[in-house]
CSV table of C-alpha atoms and ligand atoms in Angstrom, one decimal:
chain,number,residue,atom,x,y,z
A,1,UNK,CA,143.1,56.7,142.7
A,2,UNK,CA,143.4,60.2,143.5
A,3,UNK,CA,146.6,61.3,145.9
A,4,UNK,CA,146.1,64.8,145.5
A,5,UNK,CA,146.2,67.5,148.6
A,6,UNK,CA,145.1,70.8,148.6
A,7,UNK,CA,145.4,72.9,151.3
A,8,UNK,CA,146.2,76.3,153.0
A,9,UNK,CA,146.4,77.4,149.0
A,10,UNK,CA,148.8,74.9,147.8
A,11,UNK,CA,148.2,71.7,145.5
A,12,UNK,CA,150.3,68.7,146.3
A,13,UNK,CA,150.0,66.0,144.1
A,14,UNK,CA,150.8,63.4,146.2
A,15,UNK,CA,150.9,63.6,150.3
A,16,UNK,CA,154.3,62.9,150.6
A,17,UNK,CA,157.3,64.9,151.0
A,18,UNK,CA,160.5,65.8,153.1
A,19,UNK,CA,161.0,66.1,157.1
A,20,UNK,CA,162.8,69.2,157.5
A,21,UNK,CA,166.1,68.1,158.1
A,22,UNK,CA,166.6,65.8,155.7
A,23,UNK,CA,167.6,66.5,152.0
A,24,UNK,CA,167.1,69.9,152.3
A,25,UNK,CA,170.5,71.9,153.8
A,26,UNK,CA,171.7,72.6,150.0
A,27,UNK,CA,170.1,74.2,147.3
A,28,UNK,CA,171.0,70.7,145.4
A,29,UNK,CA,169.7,68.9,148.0
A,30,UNK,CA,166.1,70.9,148.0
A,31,UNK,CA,166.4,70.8,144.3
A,32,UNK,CA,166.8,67.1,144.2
A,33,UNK,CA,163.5,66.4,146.7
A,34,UNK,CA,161.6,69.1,143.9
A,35,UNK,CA,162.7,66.9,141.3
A,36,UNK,CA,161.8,63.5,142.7
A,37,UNK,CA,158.1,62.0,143.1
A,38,UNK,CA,157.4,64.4,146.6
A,39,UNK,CA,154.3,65.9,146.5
A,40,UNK,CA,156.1,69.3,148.2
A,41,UNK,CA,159.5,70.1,149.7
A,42,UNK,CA,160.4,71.9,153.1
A,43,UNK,CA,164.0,73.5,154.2
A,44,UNK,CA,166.3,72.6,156.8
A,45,UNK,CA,165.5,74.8,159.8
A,46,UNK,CA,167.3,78.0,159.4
A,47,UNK,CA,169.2,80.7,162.0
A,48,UNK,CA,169.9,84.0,161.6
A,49,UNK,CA,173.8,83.3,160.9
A,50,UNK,CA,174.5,80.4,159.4
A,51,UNK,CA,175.7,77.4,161.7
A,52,UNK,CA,178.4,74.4,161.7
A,53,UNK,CA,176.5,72.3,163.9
A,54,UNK,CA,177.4,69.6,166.3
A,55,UNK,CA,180.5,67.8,165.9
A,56,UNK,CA,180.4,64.3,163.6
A,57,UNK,CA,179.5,61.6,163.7
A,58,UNK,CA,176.4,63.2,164.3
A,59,UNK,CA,173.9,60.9,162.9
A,60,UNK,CA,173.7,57.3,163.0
A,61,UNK,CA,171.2,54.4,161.7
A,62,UNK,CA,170.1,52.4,164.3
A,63,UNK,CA,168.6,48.5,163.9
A,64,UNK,CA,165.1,50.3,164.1
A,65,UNK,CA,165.4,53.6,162.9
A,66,UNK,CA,168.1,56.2,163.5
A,67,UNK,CA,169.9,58.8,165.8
A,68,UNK,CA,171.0,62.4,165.2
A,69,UNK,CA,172.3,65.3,166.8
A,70,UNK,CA,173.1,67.7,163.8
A,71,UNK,CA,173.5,70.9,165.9
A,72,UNK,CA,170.7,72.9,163.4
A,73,UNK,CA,173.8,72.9,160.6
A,74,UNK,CA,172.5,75.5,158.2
A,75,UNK,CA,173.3,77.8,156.0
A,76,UNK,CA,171.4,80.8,157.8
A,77,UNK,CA,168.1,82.1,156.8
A,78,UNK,CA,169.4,84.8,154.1
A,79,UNK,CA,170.4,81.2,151.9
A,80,UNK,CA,166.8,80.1,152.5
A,81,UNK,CA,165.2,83.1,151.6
A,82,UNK,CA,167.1,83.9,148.4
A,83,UNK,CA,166.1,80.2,147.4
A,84,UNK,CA,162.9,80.9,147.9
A,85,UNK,CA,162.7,84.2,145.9
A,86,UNK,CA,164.4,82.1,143.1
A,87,UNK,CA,161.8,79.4,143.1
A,88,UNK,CA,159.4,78.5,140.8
A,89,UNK,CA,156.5,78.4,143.2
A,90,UNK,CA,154.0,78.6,140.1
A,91,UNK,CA,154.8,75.5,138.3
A,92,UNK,CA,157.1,73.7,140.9
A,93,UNK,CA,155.5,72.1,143.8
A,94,UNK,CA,154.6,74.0,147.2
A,95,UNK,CA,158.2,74.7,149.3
A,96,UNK,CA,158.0,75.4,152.7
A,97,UNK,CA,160.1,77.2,155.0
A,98,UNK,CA,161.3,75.7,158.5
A,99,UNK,CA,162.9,78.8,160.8
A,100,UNK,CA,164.1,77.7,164.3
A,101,UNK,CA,166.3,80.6,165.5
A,102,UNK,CA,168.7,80.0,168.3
A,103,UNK,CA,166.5,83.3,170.3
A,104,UNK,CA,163.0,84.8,170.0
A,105,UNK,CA,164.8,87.9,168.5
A,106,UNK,CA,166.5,86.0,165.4
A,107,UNK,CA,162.8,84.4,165.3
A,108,UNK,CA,160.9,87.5,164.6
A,109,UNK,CA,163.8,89.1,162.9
A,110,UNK,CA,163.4,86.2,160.3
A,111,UNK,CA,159.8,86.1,160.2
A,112,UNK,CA,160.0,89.5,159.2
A,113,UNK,CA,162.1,89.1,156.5
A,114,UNK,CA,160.2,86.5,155.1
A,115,UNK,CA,157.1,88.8,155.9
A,116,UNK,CA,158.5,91.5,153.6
A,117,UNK,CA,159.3,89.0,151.0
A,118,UNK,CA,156.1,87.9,150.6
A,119,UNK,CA,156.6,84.6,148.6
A,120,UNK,CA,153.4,82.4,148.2
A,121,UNK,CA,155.9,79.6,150.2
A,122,UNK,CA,154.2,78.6,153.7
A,123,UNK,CA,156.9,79.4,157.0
A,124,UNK,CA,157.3,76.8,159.6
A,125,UNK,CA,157.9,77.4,163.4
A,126,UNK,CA,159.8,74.9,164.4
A,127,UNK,CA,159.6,74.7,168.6
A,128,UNK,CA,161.4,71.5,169.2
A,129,UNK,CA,164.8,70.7,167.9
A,130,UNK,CA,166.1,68.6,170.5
A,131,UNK,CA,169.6,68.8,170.3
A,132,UNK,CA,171.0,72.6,171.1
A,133,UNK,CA,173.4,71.6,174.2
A,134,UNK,CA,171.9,73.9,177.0
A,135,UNK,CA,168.8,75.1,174.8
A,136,UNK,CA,165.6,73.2,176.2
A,137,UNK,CA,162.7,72.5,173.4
A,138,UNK,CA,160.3,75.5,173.4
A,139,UNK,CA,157.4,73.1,172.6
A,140,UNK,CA,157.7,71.6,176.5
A,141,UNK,CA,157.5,74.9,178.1
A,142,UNK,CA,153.6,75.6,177.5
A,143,UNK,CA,154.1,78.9,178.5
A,144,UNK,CA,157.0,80.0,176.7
A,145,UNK,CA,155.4,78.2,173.3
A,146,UNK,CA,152.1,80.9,174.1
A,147,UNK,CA,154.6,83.9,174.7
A,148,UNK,CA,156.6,82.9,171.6
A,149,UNK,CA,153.4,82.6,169.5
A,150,UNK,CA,152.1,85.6,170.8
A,151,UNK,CA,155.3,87.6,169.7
A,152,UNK,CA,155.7,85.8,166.2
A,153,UNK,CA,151.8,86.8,165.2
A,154,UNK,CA,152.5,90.8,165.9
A,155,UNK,CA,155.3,89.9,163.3
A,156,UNK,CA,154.0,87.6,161.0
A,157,UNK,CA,150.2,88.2,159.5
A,158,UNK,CA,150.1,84.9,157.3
A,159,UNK,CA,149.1,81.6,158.1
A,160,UNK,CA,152.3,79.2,158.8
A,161,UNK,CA,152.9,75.9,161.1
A,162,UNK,CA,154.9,75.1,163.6
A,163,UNK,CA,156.8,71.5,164.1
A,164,UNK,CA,156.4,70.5,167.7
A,165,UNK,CA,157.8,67.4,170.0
A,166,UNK,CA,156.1,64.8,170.7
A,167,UNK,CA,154.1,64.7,173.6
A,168,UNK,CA,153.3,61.9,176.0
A,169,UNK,CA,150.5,62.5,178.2
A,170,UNK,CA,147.2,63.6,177.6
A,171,UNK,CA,147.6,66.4,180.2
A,172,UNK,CA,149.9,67.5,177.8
A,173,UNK,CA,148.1,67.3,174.4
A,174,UNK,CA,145.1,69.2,175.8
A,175,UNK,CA,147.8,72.4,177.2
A,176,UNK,CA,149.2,72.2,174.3
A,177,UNK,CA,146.0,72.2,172.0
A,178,UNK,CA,144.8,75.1,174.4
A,179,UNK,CA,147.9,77.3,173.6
A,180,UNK,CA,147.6,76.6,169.8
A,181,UNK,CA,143.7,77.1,169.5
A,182,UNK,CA,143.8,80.5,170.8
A,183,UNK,CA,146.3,81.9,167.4
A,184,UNK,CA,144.4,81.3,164.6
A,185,UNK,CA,146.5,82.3,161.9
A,186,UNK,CA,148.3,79.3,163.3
A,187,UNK,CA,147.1,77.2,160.6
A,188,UNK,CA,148.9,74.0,161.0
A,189,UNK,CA,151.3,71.5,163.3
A,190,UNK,CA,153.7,69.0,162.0
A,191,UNK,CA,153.9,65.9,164.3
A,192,UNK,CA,156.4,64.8,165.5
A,193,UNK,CA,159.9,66.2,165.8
A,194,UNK,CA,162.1,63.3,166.6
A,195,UNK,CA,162.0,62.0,169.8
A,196,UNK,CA,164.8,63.6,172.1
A,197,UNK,CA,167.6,62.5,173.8
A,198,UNK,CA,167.9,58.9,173.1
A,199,UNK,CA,170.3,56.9,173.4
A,200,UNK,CA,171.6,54.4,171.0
A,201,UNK,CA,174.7,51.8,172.2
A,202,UNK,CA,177.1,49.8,169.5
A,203,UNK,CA,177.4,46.2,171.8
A,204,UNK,CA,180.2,45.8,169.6
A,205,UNK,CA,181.9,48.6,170.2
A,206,UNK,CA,180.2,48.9,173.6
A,207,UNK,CA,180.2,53.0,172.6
A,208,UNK,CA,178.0,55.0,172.2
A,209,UNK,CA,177.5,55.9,167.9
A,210,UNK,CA,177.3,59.9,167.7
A,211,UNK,CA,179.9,62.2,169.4
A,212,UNK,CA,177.8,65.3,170.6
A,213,UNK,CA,175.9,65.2,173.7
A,214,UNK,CA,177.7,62.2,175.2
A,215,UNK,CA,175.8,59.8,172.5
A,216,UNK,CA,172.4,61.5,173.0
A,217,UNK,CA,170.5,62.7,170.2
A,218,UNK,CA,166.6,62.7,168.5
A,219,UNK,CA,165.3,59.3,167.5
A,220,UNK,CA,163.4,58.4,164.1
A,221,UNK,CA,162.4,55.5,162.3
A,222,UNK,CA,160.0,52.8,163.4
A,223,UNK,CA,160.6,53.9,167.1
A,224,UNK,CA,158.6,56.2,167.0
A,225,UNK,CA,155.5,55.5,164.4
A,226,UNK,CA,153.2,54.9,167.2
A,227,UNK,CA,154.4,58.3,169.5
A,228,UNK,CA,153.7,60.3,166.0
A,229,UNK,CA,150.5,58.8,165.2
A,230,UNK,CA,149.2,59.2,168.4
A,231,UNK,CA,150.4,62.4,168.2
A,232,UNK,CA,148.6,63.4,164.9
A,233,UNK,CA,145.6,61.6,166.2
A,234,UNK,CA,145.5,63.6,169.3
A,235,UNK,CA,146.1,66.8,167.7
A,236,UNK,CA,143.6,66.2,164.4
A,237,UNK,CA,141.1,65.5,167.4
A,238,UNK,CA,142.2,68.5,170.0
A,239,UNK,CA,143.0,71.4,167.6
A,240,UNK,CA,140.2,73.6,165.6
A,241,UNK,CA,140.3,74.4,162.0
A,242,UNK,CA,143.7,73.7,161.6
A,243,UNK,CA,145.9,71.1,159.6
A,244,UNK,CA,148.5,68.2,161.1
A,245,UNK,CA,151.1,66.9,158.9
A,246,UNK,CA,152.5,63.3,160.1
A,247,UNK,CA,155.8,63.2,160.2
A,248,UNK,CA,157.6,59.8,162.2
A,249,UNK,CA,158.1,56.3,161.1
A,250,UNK,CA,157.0,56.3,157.4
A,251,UNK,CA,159.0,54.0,155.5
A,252,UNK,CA,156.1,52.4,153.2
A,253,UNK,CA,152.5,53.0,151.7
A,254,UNK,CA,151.6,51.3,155.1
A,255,UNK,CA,152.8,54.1,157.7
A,256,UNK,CA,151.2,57.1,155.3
A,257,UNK,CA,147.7,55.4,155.1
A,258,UNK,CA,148.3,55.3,158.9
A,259,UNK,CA,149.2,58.6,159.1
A,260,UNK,CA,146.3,59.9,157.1
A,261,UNK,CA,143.8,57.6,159.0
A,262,UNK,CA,145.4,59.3,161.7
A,263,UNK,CA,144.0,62.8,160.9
A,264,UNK,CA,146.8,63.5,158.9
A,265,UNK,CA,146.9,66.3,155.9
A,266,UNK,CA,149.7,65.0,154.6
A,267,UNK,CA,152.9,63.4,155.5
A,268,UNK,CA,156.8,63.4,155.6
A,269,UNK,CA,159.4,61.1,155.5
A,270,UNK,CA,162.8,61.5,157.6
A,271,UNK,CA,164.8,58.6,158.2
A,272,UNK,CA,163.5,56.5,155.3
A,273,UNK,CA,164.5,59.2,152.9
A,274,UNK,CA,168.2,59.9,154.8
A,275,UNK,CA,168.4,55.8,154.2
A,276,UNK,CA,167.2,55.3,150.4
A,277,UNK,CA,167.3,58.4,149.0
A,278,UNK,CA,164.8,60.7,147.3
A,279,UNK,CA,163.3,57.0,145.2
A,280,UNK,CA,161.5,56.4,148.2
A,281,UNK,CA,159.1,59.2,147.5
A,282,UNK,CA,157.7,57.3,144.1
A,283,UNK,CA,158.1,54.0,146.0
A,284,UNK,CA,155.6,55.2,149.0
A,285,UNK,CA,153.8,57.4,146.7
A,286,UNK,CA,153.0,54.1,144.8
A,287,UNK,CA,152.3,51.5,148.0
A,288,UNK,CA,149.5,53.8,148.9
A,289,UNK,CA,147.9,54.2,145.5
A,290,UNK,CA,147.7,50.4,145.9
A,291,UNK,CA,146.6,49.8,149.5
A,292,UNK,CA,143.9,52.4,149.0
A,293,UNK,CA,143.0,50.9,145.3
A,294,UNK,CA,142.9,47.7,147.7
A,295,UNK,CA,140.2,49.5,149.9
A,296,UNK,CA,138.1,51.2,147.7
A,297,UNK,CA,139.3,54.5,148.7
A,298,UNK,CA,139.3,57.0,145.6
A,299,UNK,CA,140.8,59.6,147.5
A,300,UNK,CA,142.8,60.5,150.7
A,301,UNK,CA,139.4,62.5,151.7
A,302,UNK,CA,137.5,59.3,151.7
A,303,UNK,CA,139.7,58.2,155.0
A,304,UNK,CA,141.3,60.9,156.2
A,305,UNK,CA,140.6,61.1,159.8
A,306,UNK,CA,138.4,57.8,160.0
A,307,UNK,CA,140.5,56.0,162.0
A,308,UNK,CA,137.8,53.6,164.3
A,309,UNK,CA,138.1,53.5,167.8
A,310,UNK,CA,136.7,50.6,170.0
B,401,LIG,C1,166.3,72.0,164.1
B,401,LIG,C2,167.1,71.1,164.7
B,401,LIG,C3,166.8,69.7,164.7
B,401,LIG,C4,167.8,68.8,164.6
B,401,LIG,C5,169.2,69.1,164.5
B,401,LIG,O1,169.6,70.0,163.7
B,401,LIG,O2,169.9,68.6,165.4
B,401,LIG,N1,167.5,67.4,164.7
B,401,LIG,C6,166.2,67.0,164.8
B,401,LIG,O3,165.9,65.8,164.9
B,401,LIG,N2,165.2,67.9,164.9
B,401,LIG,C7,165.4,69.3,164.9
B,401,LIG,O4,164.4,70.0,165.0
């Protein structure tokens, strides 16, 4: 079987790789997703200074999934941008670049620096981290998503992505389609960002398991595979001529081919890879060659986007 992706100009060989966030803060940690079995790698989201985060324990694995509240720790953008001007982009695999800046200022001031740069690496929006005390998630505000997309394309010619929340009512899907259909240089969304402001309690304990935000934080895992699916599914069916990566409860070969029937383009792994570690990426990578040798599916094309309805 075939698990090659090409897209937006670059060639995975597999689907899989990193949700940003995970594996990805360090240059070791990025270096260690390059050199494991993902078919690309993406970079923590990055401000213009570089940032502490929230006070630890900040993440937490939960009986389903997990819980975090990392505060955007990063090393700021300048890290992320000299990483990517060292990179190997011609023989290493495709790395993408996740930017969520604490203001619409630091947002086009670092999309112009990456503009300037002009590295072959794809720049990711990302609209909805969950868990800046005070900050609400851009992707909820329908009209501050079309003002900040508005501002970011004067800035920033190329195609890029943005990573959005996940949405919960068709209402919603069909705004936020509307908003993203009319940039089309917007060439792709990554569904989902995890699932805000849960709350996970220790019976034990009878505490709460992370210290910012009173125990809240974004939830992951096998919580939320159906939210991101229908998610991908929604926006694979809403958006026009433009890619969505599945991101949310991928642990096997199972959730990918779900994720792929979905709509998806290709798909990350959060929580599974904070768990095992970057083996997981041959491990999935393998289950789906399998289920889809199992199916008589020679490549991701052949069901990508055929999920069957009733
Ligand atoms: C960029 C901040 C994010 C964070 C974080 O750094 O707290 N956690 C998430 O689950 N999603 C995010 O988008």
């Amino acid at each position: 079987v075939d698990l090659s992706v090409s897209w937006l100009g670059v060639n995975m060989e597999n689907p899989l790789y990193n949700a940003s966030g995970v594996m990805c803060r360090s240059r070791e940690e990025l270096d260690a997703v390059a050199a494991s079995a993902a078919g690309a790698l993406i970079t923590k989201s990055c401000t213009l200074l570089p940032r502490e985060g929230n006070p630890e324990p900040r993440y937490a694995k939960a009986p389903h999934g997990s819980i975090n509240s990392m505060g955007l720790p990063n090393a700021g953008y300048q890290y992320y941008l000299d990483y990517a001007k060292a990179y190997d982009h011609q023989g290493g695999k495709p790395l993408f670049v996740s930017v969520s800046g604490m203001s619409l200022e630091d947002n086009l001031e670092m999309l112009a620096a990456f503009r300037d740069a002009d590295l072959p690496c794809l720049v990711e929006l990302n609209l909805s981290c969950p868990n800046l005390p005070g900050k609400p998630q851009i992707g909820y505000d329908f009209e501050a998503s079309s003002h900040v997309l508005s501002e970011v394309v004067k800035v920033y010619h190329k195609p890029f992505g943005v990573k959005l929340p996940p949405y919960f009512d068709p209402v919603h899907f069909a705004e936020m389609a509307s908003v993203l259909n009319s940039f089309p240089s917007l060439k792709y969304v990554t569904c989902i960002n995890s699932v805000g402001n849960g709350l996970v309690i220790d019976l034990d304990s009878e505490s709460v398991v992370i210290k910012p935000k009173g125990g809240l934080g974004g939830i992951g895992g096998d919580y939320v595979l159906p939210t991101a699916l229908a998610n991908v599914r929604e926006f694979y069916r809403l958006l026009d001529d433009k890619h969505v990566i599945g991101c949310g409860g991928v642990k096997s070969g199972r959730e990918a081919f779900m994720h792929i029937l979905a709509g998806a383009t290709a798909v990350q792994v959060g929580t599974c890879l904070y768990e095992e570690g970057a083996a997981c990426f041959a491990r999935i990578r393998d289950e789906l060659a399998a289920l889809m040798q199992e199916k008589g599916y020679a490549t991701l094309a052949d069901f990508r986007g055929k999920l069957k309805t009733m």
